[in-house]
mmCIF file of C-alpha atoms and ligand atoms in Angstrom:
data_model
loop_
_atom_site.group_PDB
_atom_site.id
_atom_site.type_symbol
_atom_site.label_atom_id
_atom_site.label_comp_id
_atom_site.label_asym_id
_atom_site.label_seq_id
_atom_site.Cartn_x
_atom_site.Cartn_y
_atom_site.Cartn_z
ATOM 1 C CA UNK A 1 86.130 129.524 105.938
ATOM 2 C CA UNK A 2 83.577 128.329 103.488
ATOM 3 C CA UNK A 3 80.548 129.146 103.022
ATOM 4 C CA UNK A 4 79.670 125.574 101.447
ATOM 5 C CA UNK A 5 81.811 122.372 101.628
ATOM 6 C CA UNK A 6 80.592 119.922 99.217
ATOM 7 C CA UNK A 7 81.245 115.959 100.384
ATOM 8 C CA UNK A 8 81.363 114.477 96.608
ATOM 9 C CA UNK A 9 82.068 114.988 93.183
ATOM 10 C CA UNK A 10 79.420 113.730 91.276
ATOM 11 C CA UNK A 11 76.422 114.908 89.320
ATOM 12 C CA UNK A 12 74.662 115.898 92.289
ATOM 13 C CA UNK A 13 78.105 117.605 94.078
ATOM 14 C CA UNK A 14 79.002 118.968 90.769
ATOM 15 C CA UNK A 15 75.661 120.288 90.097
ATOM 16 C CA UNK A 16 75.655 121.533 93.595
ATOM 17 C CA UNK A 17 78.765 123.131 93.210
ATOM 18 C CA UNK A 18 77.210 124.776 90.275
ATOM 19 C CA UNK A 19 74.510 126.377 91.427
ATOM 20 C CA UNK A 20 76.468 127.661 94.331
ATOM 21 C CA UNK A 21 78.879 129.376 92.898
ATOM 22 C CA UNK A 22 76.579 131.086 90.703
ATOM 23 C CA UNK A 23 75.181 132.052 93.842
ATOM 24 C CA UNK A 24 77.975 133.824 94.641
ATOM 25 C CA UNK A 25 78.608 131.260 97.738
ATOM 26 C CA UNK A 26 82.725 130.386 98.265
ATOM 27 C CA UNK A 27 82.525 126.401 97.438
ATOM 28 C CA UNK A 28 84.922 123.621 98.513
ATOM 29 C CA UNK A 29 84.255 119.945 96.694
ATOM 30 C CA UNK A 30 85.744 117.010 98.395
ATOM 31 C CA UNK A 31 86.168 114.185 96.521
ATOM 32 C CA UNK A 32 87.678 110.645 97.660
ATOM 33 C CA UNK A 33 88.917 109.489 94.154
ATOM 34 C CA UNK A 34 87.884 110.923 90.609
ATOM 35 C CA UNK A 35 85.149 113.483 89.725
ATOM 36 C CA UNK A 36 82.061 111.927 87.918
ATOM 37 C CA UNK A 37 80.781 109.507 90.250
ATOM 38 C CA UNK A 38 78.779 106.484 88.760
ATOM 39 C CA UNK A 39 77.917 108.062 85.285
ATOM 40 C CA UNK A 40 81.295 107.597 84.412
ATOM 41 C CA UNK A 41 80.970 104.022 83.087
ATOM 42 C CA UNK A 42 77.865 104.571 81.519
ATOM 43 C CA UNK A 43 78.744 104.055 77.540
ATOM 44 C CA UNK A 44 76.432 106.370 76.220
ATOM 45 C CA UNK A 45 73.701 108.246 78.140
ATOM 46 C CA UNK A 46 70.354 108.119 76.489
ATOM 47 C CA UNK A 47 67.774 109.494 79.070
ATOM 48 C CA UNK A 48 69.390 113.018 80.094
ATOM 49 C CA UNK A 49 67.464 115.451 78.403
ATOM 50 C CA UNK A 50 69.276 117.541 75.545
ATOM 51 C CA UNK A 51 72.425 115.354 76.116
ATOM 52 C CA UNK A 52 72.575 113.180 73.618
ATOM 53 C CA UNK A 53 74.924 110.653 72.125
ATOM 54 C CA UNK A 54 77.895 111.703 75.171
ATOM 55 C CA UNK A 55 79.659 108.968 76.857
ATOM 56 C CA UNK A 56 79.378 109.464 80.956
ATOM 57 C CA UNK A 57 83.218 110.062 80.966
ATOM 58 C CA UNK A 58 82.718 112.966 78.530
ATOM 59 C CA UNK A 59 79.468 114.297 79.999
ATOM 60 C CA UNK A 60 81.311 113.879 84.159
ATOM 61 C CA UNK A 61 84.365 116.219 82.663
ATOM 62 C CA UNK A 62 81.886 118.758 81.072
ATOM 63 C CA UNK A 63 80.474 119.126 84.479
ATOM 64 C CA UNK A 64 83.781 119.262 86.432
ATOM 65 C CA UNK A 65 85.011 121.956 84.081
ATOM 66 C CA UNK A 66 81.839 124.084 84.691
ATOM 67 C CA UNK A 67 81.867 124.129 88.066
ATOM 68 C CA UNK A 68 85.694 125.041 88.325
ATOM 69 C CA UNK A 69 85.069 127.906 85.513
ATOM 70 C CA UNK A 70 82.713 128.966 88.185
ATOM 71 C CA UNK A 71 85.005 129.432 90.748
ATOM 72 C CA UNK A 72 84.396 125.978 92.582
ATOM 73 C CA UNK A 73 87.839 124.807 94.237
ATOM 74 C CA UNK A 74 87.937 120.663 94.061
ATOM 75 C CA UNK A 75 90.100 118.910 96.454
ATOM 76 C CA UNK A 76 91.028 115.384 96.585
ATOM 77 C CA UNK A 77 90.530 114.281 100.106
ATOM 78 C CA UNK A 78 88.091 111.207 101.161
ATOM 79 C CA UNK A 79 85.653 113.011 104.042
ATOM 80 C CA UNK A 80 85.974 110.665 107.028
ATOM 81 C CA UNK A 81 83.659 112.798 109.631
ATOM 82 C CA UNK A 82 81.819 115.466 110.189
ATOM 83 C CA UNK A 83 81.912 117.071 113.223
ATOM 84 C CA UNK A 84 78.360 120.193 113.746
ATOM 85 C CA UNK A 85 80.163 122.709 115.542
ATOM 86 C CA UNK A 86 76.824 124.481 115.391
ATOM 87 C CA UNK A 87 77.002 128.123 113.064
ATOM 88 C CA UNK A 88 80.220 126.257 111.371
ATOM 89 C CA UNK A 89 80.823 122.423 110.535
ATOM 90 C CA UNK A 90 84.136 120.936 111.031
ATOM 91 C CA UNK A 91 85.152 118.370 107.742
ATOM 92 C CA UNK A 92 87.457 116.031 108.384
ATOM 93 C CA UNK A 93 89.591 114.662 105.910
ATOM 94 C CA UNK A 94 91.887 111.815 105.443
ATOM 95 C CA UNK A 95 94.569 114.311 104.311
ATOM 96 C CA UNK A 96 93.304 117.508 105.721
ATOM 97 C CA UNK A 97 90.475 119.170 107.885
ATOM 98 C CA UNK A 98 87.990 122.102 106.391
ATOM 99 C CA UNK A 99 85.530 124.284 107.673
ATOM 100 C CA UNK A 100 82.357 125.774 106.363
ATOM 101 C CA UNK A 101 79.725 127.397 107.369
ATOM 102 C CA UNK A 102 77.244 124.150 105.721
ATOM 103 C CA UNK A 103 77.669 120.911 103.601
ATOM 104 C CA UNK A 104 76.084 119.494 101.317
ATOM 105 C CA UNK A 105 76.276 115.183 101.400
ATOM 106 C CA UNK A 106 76.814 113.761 97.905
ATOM 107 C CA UNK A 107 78.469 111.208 98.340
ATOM 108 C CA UNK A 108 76.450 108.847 96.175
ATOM 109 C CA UNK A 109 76.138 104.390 96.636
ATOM 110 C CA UNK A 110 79.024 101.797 96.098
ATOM 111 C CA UNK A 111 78.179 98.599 94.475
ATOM 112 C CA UNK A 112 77.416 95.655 96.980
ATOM 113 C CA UNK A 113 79.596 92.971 97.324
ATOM 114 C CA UNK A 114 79.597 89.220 97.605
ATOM 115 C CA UNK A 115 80.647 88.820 100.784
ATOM 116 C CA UNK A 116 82.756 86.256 99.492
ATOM 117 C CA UNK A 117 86.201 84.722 101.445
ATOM 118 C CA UNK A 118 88.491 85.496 98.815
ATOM 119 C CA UNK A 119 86.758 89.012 96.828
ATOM 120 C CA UNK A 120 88.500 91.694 98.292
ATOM 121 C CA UNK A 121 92.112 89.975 96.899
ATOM 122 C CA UNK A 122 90.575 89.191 93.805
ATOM 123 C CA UNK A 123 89.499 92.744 92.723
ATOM 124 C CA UNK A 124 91.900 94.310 89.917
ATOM 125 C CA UNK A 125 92.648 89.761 89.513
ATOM 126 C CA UNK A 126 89.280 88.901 87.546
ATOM 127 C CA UNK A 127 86.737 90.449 90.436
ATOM 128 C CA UNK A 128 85.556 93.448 88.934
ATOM 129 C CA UNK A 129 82.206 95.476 89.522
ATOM 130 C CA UNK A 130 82.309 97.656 86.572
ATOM 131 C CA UNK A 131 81.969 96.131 82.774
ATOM 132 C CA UNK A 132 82.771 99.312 80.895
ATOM 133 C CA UNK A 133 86.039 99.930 83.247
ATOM 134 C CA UNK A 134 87.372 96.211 82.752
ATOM 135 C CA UNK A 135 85.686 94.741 80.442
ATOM 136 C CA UNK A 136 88.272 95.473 77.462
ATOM 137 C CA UNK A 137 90.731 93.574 79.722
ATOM 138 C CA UNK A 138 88.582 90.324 78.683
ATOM 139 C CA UNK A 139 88.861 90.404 74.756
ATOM 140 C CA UNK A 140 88.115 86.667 73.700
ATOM 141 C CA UNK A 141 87.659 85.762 77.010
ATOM 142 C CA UNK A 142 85.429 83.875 79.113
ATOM 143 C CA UNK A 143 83.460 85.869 81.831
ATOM 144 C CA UNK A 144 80.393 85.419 83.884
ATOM 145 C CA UNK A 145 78.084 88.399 84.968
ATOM 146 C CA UNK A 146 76.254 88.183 88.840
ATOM 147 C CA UNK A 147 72.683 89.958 89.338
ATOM 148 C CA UNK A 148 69.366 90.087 87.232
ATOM 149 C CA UNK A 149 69.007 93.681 87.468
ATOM 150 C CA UNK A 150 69.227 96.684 84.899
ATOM 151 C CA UNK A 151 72.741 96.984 85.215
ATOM 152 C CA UNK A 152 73.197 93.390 85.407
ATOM 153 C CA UNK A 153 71.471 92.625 81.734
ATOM 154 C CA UNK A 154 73.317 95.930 80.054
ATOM 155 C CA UNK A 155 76.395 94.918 81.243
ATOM 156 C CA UNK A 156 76.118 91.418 80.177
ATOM 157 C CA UNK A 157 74.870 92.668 76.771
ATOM 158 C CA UNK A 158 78.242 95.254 76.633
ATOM 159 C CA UNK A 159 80.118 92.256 77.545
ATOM 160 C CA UNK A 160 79.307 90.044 74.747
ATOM 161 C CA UNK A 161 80.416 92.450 72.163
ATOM 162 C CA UNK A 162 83.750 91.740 74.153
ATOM 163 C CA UNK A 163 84.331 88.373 75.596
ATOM 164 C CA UNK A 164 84.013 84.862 73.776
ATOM 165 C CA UNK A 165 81.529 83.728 75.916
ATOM 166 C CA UNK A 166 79.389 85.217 78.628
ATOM 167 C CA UNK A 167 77.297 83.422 81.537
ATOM 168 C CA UNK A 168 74.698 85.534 83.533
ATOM 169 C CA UNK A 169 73.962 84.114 86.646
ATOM 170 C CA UNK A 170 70.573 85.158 88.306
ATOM 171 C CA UNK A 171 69.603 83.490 91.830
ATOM 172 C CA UNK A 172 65.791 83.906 90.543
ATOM 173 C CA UNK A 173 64.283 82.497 87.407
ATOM 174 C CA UNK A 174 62.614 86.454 86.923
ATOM 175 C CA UNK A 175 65.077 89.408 85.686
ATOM 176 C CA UNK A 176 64.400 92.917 87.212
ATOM 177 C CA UNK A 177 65.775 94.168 83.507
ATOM 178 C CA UNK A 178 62.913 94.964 81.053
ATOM 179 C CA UNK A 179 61.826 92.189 78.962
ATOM 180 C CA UNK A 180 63.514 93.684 75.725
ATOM 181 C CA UNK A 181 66.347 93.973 77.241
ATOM 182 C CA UNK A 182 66.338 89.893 78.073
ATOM 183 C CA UNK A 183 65.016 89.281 74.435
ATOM 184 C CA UNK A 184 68.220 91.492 72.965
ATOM 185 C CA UNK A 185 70.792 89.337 75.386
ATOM 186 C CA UNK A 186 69.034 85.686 74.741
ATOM 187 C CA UNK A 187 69.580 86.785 71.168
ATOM 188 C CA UNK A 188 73.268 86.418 71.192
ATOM 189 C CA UNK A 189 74.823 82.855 70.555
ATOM 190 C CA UNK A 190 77.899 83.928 72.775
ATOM 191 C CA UNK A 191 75.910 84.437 76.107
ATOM 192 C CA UNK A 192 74.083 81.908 78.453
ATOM 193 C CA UNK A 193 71.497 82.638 81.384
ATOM 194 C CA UNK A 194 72.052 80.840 83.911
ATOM 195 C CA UNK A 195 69.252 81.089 86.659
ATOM 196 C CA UNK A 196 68.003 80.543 90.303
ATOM 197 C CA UNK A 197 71.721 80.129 90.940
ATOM 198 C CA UNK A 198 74.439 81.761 93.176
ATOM 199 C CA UNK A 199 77.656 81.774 93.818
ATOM 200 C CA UNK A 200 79.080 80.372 96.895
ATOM 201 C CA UNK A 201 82.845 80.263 96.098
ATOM 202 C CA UNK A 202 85.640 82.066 93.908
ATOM 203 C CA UNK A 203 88.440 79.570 93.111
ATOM 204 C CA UNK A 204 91.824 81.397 92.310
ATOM 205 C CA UNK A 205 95.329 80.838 92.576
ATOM 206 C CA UNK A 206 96.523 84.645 92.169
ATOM 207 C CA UNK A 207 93.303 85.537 89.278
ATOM 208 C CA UNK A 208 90.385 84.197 89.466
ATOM 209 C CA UNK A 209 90.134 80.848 87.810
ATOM 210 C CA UNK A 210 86.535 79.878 88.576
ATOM 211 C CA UNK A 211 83.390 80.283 90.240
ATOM 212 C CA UNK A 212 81.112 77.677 92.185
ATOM 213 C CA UNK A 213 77.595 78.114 92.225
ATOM 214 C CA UNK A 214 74.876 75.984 93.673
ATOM 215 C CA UNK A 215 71.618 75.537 91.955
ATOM 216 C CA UNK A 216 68.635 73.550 93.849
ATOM 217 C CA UNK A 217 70.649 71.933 96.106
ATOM 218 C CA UNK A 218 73.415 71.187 93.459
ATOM 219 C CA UNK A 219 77.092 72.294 92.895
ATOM 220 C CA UNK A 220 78.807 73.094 89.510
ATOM 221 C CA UNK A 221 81.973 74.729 88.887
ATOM 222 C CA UNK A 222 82.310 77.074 85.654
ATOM 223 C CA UNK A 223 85.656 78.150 84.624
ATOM 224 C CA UNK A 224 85.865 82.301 84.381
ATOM 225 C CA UNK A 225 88.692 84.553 83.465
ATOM 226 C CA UNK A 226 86.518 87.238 84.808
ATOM 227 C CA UNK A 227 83.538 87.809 87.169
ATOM 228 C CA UNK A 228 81.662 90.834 86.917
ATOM 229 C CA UNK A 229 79.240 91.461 90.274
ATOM 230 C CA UNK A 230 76.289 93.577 89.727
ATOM 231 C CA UNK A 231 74.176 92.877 92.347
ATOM 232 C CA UNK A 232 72.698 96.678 93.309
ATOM 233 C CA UNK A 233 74.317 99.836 95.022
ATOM 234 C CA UNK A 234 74.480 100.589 98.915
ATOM 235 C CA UNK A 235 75.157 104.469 99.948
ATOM 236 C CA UNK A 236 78.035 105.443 101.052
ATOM 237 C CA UNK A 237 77.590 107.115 104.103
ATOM 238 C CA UNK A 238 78.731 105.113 106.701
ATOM 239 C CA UNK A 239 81.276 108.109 107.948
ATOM 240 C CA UNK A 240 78.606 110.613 108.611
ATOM 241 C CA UNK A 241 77.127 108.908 112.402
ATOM 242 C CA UNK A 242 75.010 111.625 113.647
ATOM 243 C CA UNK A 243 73.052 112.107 110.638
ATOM 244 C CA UNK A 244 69.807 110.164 110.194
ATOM 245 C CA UNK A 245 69.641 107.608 107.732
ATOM 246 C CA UNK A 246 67.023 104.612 107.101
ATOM 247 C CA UNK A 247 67.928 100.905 108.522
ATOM 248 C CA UNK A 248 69.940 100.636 105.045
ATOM 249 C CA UNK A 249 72.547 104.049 105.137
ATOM 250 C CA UNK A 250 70.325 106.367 102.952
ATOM 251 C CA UNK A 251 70.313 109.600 104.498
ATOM 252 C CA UNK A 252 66.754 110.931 105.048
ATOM 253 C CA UNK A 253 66.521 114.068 103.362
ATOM 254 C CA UNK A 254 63.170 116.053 102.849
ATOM 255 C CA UNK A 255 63.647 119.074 100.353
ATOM 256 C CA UNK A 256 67.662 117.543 100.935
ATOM 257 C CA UNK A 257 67.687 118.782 104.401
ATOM 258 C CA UNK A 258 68.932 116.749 107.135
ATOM 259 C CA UNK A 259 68.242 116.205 110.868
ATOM 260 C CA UNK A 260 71.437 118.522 111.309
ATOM 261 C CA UNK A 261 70.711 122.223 110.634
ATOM 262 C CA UNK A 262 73.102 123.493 108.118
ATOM 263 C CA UNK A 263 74.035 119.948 106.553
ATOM 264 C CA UNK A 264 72.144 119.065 103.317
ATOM 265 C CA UNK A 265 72.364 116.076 101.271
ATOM 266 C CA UNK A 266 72.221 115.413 97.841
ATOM 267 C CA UNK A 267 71.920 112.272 94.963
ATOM 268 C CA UNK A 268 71.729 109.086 95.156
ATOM 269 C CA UNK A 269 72.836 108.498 98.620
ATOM 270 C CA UNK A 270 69.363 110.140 100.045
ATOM 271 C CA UNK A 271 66.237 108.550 99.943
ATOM 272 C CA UNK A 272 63.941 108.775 97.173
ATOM 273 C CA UNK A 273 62.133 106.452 94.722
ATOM 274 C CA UNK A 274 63.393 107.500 91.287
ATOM 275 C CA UNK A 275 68.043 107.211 91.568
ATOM 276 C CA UNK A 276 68.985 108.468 87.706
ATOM 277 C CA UNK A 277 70.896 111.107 86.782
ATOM 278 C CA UNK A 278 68.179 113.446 86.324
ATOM 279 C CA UNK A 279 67.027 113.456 90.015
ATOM 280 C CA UNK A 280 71.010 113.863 91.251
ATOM 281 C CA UNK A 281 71.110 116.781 89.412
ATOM 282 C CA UNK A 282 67.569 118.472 90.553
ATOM 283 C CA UNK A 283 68.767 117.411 94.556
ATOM 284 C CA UNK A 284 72.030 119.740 93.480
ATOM 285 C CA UNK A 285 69.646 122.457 92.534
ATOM 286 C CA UNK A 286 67.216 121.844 95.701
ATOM 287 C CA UNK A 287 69.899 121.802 98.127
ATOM 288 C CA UNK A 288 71.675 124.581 97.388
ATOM 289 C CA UNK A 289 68.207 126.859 97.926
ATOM 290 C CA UNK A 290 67.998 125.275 101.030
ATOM 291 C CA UNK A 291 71.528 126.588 101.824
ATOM 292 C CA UNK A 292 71.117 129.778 100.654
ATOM 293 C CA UNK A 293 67.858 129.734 103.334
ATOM 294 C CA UNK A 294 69.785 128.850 105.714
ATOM 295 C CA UNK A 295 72.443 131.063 105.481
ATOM 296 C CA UNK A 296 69.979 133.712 105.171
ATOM 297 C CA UNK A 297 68.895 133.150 108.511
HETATM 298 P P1 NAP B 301 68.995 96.327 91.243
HETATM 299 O O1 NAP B 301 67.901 96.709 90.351
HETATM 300 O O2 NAP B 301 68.853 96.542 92.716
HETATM 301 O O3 NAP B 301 69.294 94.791 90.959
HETATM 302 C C1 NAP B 301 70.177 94.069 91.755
HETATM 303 C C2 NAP B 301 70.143 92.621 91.311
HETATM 304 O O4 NAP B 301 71.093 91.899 92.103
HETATM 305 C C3 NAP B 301 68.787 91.953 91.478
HETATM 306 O O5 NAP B 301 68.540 91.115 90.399
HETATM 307 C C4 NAP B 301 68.949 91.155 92.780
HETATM 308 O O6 NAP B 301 68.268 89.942 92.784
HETATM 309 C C5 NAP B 301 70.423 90.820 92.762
HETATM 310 N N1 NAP B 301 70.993 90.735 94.116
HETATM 311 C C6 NAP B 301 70.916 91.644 95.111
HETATM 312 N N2 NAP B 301 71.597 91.220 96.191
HETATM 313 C C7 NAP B 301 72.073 89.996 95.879
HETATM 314 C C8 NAP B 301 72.857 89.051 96.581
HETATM 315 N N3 NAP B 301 73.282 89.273 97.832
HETATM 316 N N4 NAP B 301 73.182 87.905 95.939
HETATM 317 C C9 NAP B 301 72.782 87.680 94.663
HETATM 318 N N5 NAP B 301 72.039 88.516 93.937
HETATM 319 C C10 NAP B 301 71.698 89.685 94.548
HETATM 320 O O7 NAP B 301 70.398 97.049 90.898
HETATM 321 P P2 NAP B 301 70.909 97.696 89.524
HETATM 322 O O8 NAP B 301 70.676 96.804 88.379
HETATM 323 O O9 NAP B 301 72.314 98.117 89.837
HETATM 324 O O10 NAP B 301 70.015 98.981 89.364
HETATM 325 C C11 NAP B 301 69.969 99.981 90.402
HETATM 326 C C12 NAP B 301 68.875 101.011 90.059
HETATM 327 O O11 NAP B 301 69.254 101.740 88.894
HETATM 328 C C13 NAP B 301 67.528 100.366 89.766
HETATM 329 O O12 NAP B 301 66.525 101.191 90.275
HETATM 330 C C14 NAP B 301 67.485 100.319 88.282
HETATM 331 O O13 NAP B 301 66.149 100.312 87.769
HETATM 332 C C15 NAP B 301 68.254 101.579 87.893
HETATM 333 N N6 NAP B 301 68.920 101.410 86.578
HETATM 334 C C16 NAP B 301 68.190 101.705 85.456
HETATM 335 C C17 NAP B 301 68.762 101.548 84.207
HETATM 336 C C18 NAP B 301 67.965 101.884 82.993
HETATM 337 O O14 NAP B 301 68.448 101.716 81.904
HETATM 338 N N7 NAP B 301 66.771 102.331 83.145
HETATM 339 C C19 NAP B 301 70.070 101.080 84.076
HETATM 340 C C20 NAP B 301 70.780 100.765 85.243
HETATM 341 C C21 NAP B 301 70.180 100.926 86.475
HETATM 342 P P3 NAP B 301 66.659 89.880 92.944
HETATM 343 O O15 NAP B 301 66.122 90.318 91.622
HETATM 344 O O16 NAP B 301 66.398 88.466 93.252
HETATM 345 O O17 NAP B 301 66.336 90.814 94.069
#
């Protein structure tokens, strides 16, 4: 038995796992696929104070490392329930089941998809939704990037040091990326905005060979070895049905305590205004004190 089951391996899990162990608590992290979470495509993290100049790769496998040095156990299992059995919860795995006396949630967002016929067959065939995991496949390439967010413009920009030539598509005329950002990208000869646009097909035969998108009423085809969707994050929580979440799947969270006793949550996939690195980590701090409380009990 555990005293803490962790449901995620990223900066907030890790940094949960962290503290916990520290606090002498015997700590299980499940994670579905790879430690690191999100950070790991960022190139280079700027904005994490004292870490500067590390790639999110490096800075995800720092973080792994000191939580096993700690004594946290990682398994690889993707969490599909969990089951309040009141003083212990009941984790259910795809692989394997685990029991503890709490867990923390940290299971962090996904990117949104198109919704598009064809997308799911296309990922891993020129539908990708990370530029610093696939862009390199694109060298001298032509590529288009969806959304007119952050990540949208700074993937675009990462992409033209890349690919021949690089369309953004926006369906507004008005990025949600900072205005220097915009000046940096319309400042490259090898990129092209393309605005209050979407797409509304993806035209393969086995890759993706092109895109349709209709602007005002009109139709155009543009022909893409490679479309890159950034258009925002959902949370993935959709396995966890008894705890409380907004309309959207972000599990409410005061102080990272949920509406079960005993089962915290942690990162990105609670709600909260500010969803940077910074914050995942300080919910990984919060919520294991609110364990220890409640173990304390
Ligand atoms: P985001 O800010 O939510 O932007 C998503 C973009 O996709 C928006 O431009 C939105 O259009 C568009 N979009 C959403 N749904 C769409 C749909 N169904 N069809 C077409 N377009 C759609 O997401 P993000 O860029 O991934 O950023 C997420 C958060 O991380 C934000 O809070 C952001 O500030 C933060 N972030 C910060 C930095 C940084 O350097 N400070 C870097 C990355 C991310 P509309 O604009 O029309 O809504």
């Amino acid at each position: 038995m555990y005293d803490l089951i962790i449901v995620g391996g990223g900066p907030a899990g890790l940094t949960s796992a962290i503290y916990a162990c520290r606090a002498g608590l015997k700590t299980l992290v499940l994670e579905a696929n790879a430690c690191g979470g999100q950070i790991i495509v960022a190139a280079d993290i700027e904005n994490y104070p004292a870490a500067m100049h590390i790639s999110g790769l490096d800075f995800a496998k720092r973080l792994e490392e000191q939580a096993e040095e700690l004594g946290a156990e990682i398994e690889f299992d993707k969490v599909i329930a969990i089951e309040d059995k009141g003083e212990t919860k009941l984790v259910r795995g795809e692989d394997n089941e685990y029991e503890a006396k709490t867990v923390i949630i940290a299971t962090g967002t996904e990117p949104r998809k198109l919704a598009l016929e064809n997308e799911e067959e296309l990922i891993g065939h020129g539908v990708s939704y990370c530029a610093t995991c696939d862009g390199p496949l694109y060298k001298d390439k032509i590529v288009a990037v969806y959304g007119g967010g952050y990540s949208a413009v700074g993937e675009a920009n990462y992409l033209s040091n890349i690919a021949k030539r690089v369309y953004i598509i926006h369906r507004r005329d008005e990025f949600r990326a900072s205005a220097k950002m915009i000046e940096k990208l319309k400042a490259k000869d090898n990129v092209e905005l393309i605005l209050n646009s979407t797409i509304t097909s993806l035209n393969a035969d086995k890759n993706l060979k092109s895109i349709t998108i209709e602007s005002n009423g009109e139709t155009k085809e543009i022909e893409v070895d490679a479309l890159f969707v950034s258009i925002g994050r959902t949370p993935s929580t959709s396995a966890f049905k008894d705890i409380r979440t907004t309309e959207d799947g972000y599990i409410e969270g005061d102080q990272c305590r949920t509406n079960i006793p005993g089962v915290f949550v942690a990162g990105d996939c609670r709600v909260k205004d500010v969803r940077q690195l910074v914050t995942a980590t300080a919910d990984g701090a919060i919520a294991v004190n609110e364990v220890q409380k409640y173990l304390q009990k």
